[in-house]
Coordinates of C-alpha atoms (C1' of nucleotides) in Angstrom, one line a residue:
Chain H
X1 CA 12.1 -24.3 5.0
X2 CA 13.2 -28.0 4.3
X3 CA 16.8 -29.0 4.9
X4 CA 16.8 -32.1 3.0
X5 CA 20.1 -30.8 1.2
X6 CA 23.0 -32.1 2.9
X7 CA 25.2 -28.2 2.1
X8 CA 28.1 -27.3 3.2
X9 CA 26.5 -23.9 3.0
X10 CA 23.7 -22.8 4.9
X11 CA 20.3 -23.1 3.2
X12 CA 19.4 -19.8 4.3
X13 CA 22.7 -18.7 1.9
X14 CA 20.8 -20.7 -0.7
X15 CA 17.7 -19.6 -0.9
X16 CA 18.6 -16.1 -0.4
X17 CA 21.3 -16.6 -3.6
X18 CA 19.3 -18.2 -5.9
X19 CA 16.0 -15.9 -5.2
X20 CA 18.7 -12.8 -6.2
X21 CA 19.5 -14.5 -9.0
X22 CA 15.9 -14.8 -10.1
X23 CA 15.5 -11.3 -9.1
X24 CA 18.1 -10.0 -11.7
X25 CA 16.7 -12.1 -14.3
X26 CA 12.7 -11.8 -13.8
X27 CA 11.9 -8.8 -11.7
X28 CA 9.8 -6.1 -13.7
X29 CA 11.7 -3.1 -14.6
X30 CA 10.1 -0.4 -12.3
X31 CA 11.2 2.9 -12.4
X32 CA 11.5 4.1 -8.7
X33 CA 14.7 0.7 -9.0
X34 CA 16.4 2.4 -11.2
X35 CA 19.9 3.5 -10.0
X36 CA 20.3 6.8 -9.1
X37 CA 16.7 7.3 -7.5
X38 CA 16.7 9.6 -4.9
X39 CA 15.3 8.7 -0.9
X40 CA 12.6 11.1 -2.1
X41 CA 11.6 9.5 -4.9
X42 CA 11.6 6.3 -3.4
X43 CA 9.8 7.2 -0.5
X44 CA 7.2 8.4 -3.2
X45 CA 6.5 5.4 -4.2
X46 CA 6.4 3.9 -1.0
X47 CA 3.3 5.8 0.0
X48 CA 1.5 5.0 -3.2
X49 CA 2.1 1.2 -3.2
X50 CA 0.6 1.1 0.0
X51 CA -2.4 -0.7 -1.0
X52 CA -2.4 -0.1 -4.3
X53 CA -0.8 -1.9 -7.6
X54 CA 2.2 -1.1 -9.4
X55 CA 0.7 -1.1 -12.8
X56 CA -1.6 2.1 -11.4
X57 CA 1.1 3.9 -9.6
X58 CA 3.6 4.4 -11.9
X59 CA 2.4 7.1 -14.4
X60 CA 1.4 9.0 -11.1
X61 CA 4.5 8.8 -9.9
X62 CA 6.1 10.0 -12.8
X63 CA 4.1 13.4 -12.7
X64 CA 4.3 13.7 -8.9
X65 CA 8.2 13.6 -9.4
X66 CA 8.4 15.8 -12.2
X67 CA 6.2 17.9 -10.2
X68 CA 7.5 18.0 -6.7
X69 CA 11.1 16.7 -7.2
X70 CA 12.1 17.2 -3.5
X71 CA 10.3 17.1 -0.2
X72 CA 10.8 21.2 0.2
X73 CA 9.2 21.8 -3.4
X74 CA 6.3 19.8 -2.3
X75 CA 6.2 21.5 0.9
X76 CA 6.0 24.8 -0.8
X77 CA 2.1 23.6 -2.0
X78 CA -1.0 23.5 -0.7
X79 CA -1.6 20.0 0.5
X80 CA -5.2 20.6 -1.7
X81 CA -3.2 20.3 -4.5
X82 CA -1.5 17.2 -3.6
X83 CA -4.4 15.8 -3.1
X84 CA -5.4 16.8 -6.8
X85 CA -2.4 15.4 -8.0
X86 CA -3.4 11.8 -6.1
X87 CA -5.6 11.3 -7.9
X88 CA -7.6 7.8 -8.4
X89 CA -5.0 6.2 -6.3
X90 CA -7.1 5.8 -3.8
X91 CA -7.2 6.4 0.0
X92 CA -6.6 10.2 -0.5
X93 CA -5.7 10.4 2.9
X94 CA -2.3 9.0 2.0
X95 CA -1.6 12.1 0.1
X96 CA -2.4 14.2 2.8
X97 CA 0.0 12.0 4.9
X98 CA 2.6 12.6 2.3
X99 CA 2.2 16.5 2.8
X100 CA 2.5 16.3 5.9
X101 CA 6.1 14.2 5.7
X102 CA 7.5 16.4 3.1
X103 CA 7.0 19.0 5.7
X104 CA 8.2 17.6 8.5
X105 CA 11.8 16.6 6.1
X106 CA 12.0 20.3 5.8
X107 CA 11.3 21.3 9.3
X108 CA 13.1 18.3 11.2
X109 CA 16.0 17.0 8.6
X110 CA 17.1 20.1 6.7
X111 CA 15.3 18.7 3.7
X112 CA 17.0 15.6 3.3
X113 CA 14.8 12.1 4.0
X114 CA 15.8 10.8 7.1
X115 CA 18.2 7.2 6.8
X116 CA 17.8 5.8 10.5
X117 CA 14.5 3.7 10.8
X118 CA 13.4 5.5 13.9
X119 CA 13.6 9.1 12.3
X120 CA 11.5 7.6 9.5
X121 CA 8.9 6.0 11.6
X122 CA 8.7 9.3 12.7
X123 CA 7.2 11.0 9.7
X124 CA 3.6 11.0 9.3
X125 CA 2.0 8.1 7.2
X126 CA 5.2 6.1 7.7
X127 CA 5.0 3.0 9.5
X128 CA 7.1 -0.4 10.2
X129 CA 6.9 -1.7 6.5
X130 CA 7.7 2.1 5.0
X131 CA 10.3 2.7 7.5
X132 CA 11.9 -0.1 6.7
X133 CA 11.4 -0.3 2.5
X134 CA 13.2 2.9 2.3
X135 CA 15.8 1.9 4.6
X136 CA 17.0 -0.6 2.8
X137 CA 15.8 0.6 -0.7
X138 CA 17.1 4.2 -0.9
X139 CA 20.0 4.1 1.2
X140 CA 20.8 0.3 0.7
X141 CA 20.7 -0.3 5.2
X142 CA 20.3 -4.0 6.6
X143 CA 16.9 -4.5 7.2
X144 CA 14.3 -6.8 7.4
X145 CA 11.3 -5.4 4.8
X146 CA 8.2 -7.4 5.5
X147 CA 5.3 -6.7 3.2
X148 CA 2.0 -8.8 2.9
X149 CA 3.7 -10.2 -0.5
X150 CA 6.6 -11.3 1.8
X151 CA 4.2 -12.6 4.6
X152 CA 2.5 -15.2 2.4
X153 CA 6.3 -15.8 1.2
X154 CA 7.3 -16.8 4.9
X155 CA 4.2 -18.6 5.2
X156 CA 4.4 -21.0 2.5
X157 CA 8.6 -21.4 2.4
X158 CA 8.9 -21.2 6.3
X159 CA 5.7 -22.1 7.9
X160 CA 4.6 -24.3 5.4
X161 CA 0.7 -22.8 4.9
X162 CA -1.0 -21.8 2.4
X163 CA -1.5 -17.5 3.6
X164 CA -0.3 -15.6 5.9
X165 CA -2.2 -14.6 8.9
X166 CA -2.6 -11.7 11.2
X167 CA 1.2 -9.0 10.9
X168 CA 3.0 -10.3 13.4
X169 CA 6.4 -9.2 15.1
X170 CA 7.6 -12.2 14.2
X171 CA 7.3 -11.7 10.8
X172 CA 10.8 -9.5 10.6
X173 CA 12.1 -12.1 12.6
X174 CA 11.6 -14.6 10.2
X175 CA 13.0 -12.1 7.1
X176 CA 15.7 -11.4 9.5
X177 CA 16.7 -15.5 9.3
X178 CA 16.9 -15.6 6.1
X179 CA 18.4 -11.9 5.2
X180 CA 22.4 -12.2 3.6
X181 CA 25.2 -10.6 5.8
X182 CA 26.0 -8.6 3.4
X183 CA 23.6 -5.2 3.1
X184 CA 24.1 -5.2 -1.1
X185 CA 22.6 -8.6 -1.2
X186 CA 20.1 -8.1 1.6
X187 CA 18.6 -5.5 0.0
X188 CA 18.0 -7.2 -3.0
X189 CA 16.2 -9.9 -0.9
X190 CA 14.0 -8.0 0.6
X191 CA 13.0 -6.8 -3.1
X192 CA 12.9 -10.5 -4.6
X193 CA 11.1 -11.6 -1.9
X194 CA 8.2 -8.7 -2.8
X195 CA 8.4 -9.7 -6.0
X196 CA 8.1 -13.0 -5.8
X197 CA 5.5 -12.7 -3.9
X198 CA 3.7 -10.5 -6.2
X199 CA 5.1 -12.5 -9.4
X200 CA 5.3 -16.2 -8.9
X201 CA 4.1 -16.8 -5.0
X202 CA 1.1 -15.4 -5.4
X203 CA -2.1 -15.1 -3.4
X204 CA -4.8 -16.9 -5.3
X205 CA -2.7 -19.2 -8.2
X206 CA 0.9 -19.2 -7.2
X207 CA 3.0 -20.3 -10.3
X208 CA 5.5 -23.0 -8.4
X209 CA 6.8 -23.9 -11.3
X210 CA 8.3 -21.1 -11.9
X211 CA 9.8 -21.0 -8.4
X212 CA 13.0 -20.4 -7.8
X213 CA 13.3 -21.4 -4.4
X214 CA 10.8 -24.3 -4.8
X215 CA 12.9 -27.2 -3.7
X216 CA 12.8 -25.4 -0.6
X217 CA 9.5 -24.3 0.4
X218 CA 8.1 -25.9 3.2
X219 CA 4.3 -25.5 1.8
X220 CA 5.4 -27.6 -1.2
X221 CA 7.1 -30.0 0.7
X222 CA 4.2 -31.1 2.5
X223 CA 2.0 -31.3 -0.5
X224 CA -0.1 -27.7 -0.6
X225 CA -1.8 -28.4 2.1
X226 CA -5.4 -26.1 1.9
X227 CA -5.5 -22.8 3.3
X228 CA -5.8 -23.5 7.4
X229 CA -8.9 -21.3 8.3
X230 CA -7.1 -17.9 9.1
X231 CA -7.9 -15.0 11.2
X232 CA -7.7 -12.3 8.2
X233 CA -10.1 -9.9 8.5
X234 CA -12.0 -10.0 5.1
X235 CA -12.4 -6.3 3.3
X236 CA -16.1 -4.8 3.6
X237 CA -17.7 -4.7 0.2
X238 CA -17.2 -1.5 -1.7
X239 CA -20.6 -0.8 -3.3
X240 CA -22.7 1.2 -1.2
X241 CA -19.6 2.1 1.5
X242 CA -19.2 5.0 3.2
X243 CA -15.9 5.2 1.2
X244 CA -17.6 4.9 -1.9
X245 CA -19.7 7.9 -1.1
X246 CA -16.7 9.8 0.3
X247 CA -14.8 8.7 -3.0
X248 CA -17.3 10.4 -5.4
X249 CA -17.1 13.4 -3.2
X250 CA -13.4 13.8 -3.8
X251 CA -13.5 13.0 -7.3
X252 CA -16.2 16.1 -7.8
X253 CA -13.3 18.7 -5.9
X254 CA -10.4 17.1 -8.0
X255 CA -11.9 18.1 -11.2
X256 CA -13.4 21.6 -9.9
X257 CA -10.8 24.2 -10.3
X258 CA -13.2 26.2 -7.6
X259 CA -15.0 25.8 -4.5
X260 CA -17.9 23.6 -4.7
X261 CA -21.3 24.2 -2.5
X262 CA -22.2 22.1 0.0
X263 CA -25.6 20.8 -1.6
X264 CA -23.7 19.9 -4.8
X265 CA -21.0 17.6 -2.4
X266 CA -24.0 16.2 -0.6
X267 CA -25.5 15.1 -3.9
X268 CA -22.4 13.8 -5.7
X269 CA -21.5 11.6 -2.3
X270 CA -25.1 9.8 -3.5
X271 CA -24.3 9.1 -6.6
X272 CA -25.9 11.7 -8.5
X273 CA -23.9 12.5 -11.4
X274 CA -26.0 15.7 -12.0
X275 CA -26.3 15.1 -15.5
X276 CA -29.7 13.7 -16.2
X277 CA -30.5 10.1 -15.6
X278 CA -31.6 9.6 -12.0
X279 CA -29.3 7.2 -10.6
X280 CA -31.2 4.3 -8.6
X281 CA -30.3 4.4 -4.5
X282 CA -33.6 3.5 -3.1
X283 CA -31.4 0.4 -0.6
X284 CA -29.0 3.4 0.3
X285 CA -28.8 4.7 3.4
X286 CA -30.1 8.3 3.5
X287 CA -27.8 9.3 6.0
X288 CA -24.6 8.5 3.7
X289 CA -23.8 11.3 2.3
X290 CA -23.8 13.4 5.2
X291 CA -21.8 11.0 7.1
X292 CA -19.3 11.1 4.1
X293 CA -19.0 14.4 4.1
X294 CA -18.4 14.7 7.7
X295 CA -16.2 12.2 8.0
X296 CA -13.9 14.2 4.9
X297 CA -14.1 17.3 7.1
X298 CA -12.6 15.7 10.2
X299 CA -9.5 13.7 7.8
X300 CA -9.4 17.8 6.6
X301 CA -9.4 16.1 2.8
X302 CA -12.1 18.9 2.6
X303 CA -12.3 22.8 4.3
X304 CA -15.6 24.5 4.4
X305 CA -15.0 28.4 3.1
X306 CA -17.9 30.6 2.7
X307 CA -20.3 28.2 2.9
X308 CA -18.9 26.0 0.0
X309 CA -16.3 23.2 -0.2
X310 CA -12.7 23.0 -1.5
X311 CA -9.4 21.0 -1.2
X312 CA -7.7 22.2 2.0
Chain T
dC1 C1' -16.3 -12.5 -4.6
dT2 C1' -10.8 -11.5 -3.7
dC3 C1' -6.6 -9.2 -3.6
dC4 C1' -3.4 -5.3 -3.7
dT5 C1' 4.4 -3.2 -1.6
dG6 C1' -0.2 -0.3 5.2
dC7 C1' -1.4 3.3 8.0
dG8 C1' -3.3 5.8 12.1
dG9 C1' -6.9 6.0 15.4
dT10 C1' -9.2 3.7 19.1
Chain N
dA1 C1' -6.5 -6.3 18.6
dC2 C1' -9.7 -4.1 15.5
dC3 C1' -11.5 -0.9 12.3
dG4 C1' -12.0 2.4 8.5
dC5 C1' -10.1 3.9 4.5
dG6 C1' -10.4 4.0 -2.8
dG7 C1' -10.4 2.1 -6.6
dG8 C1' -9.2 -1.1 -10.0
dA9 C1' -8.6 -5.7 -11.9
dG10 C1' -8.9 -10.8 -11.8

DNA sequence: CTCCTGCGGT
DNA sequence: ACCGCGGGAG
């Protein structure tokens, strides 16, 4: 972060007050930040943002809520049918995951989600950013919430490049720096720095104009330097994937109120739609949709009854 | 093509 | 430390 601002207070106090400030005025009105949202309902959404966009997870989150409204009614389900009520959201696994917390709520915490970071870690398909974001989001505790919106944040206002590279430990060490004293206002960091992130500071045409916190920001201060080659690991191509395959078999049990047979899985993970046109997969490999289907077996998205297939 | 409020297994 | 894991949108 540049200091060229002789202050009397700190620029960490700066940044952190004029970024809340923004916040207040700019941030989208989401409806898990609405007051009154319960540690349940935030850590909802928690589990559905992970890798996937607001816009997309908010009318799912609606019905999952009005569904399930505490970790014990969810409990009382099959975790088949949370993994209907998933969805397109993608990685189904994460609703399994979720399941699996709301049970462990009721079995270890009486119900209730856990506030201390370590209990949280605890749960299944919670880890340091999760922990952490309902921490500070749902019971308002001081702590650093690092997400890879926040990352590239760091990078560029602290560090001075263009993206973030590998998660590092150091990455709540840096949030820590520049987190307010006080845990109202450090909680609303750790939101504005998300959001500017996903708003303003973003990935691939970051709006600096529109920066609040730009007279500060290292990367800007040394002219936008290009992206220094990074170590991200880049995403393997969808079309064709194993998930792709795995995807369409999921899709096919979502939308069957009854157990499916196995042939019918097999075909549907190649992309036969089993109305009609034949679909073209002479490049795919024939092994796929085996492979698919095993591999749903061993997450336990699918059971194998009577020799067909349903949600678990 | 890239990116997106990460996580658990290895 | 690395990898697999959906699906949508720019």
């Amino acid at each position: 972060m540049r200091s060229d601002t002789p202050a009397c207070i700190s620029d960490r106090d700066r940044v952190a007050s004029e970024l809340n400030a923004w916040f207040v005025r700019e941030a989208r009105d989401l409806p898990w930040r609405a007051p009154g949202t319960s540690a349940w309902a935030v850590l909802v959404s928690e589990f559905m943002l992970q890798q996937t966009q607001v816009e997309r997870v908010i009318p799912r989150w609606i019905a999952w809520l009005e569904r399930w409204p505490t970790p014990a009614a969810l409990a009382a389900n099959e975790p088949g049918e949370a993994v209907r009520a998933w969805d397109r959201l993608g990685y189904p696994r994460r609703a399994l995951w979720l399941h699996r917390a709301a049970t462990e709520i009721v079995g270890l915490h009486g119900g209730e989600v856990p506030r201390d970071v370590d209990a949280l870690l605890a749960l299944t398909g919670v880890g340091p950013y999760t922990a952490r974001a309902i921490a500070a989001f749902a019971y308002g505790e001081r702590h650093p919430v690092v997400d890879t919106n926040t990352r590239r944040v760091l990078a560029r206002l602290v560090h001075g490049v263009a993206l973030a590279g590998m998660p590092k430990d150091s990455d709540l060490e840096d949030m820590e720096a520049l987190l307010p004293e006080d845990r109202a206002s450090a909680a609303v960091f750790n939101a504005a720095a998300m959001e500017l992130g996903a708003i303003v500071c973003t990935a691939r045409t970051p709006r600096c104009g529109f920066c609040p916190v730009a007279q500060w920001c290292e990367w800007r201060g040394s002219g936008y330097p290009a992206n220094a080659p990074t170590k991200r690991p880049r995403q393997a191509a969808f079309e064709g994937s194993d998930r792709q395959a795995r995807g369409r078999i999921m899709a096919l049990l979502r939308r069957s109120s009854d157990a499916v047979s196995r042939e019918a899985a097999l075909a549907a993970a190649a992309g036969d739609e089993g109305h009609g046109k034949a679909r073209r997969r002479s490049a795919q490999d024939p092994t796929q949709p085996q492979r698919a289907f095993d591999s749903l077996i061993a997450d336990g998205l699918i059971v194998e009854f009577e020799g067909r297939v349903k949600l678990p």
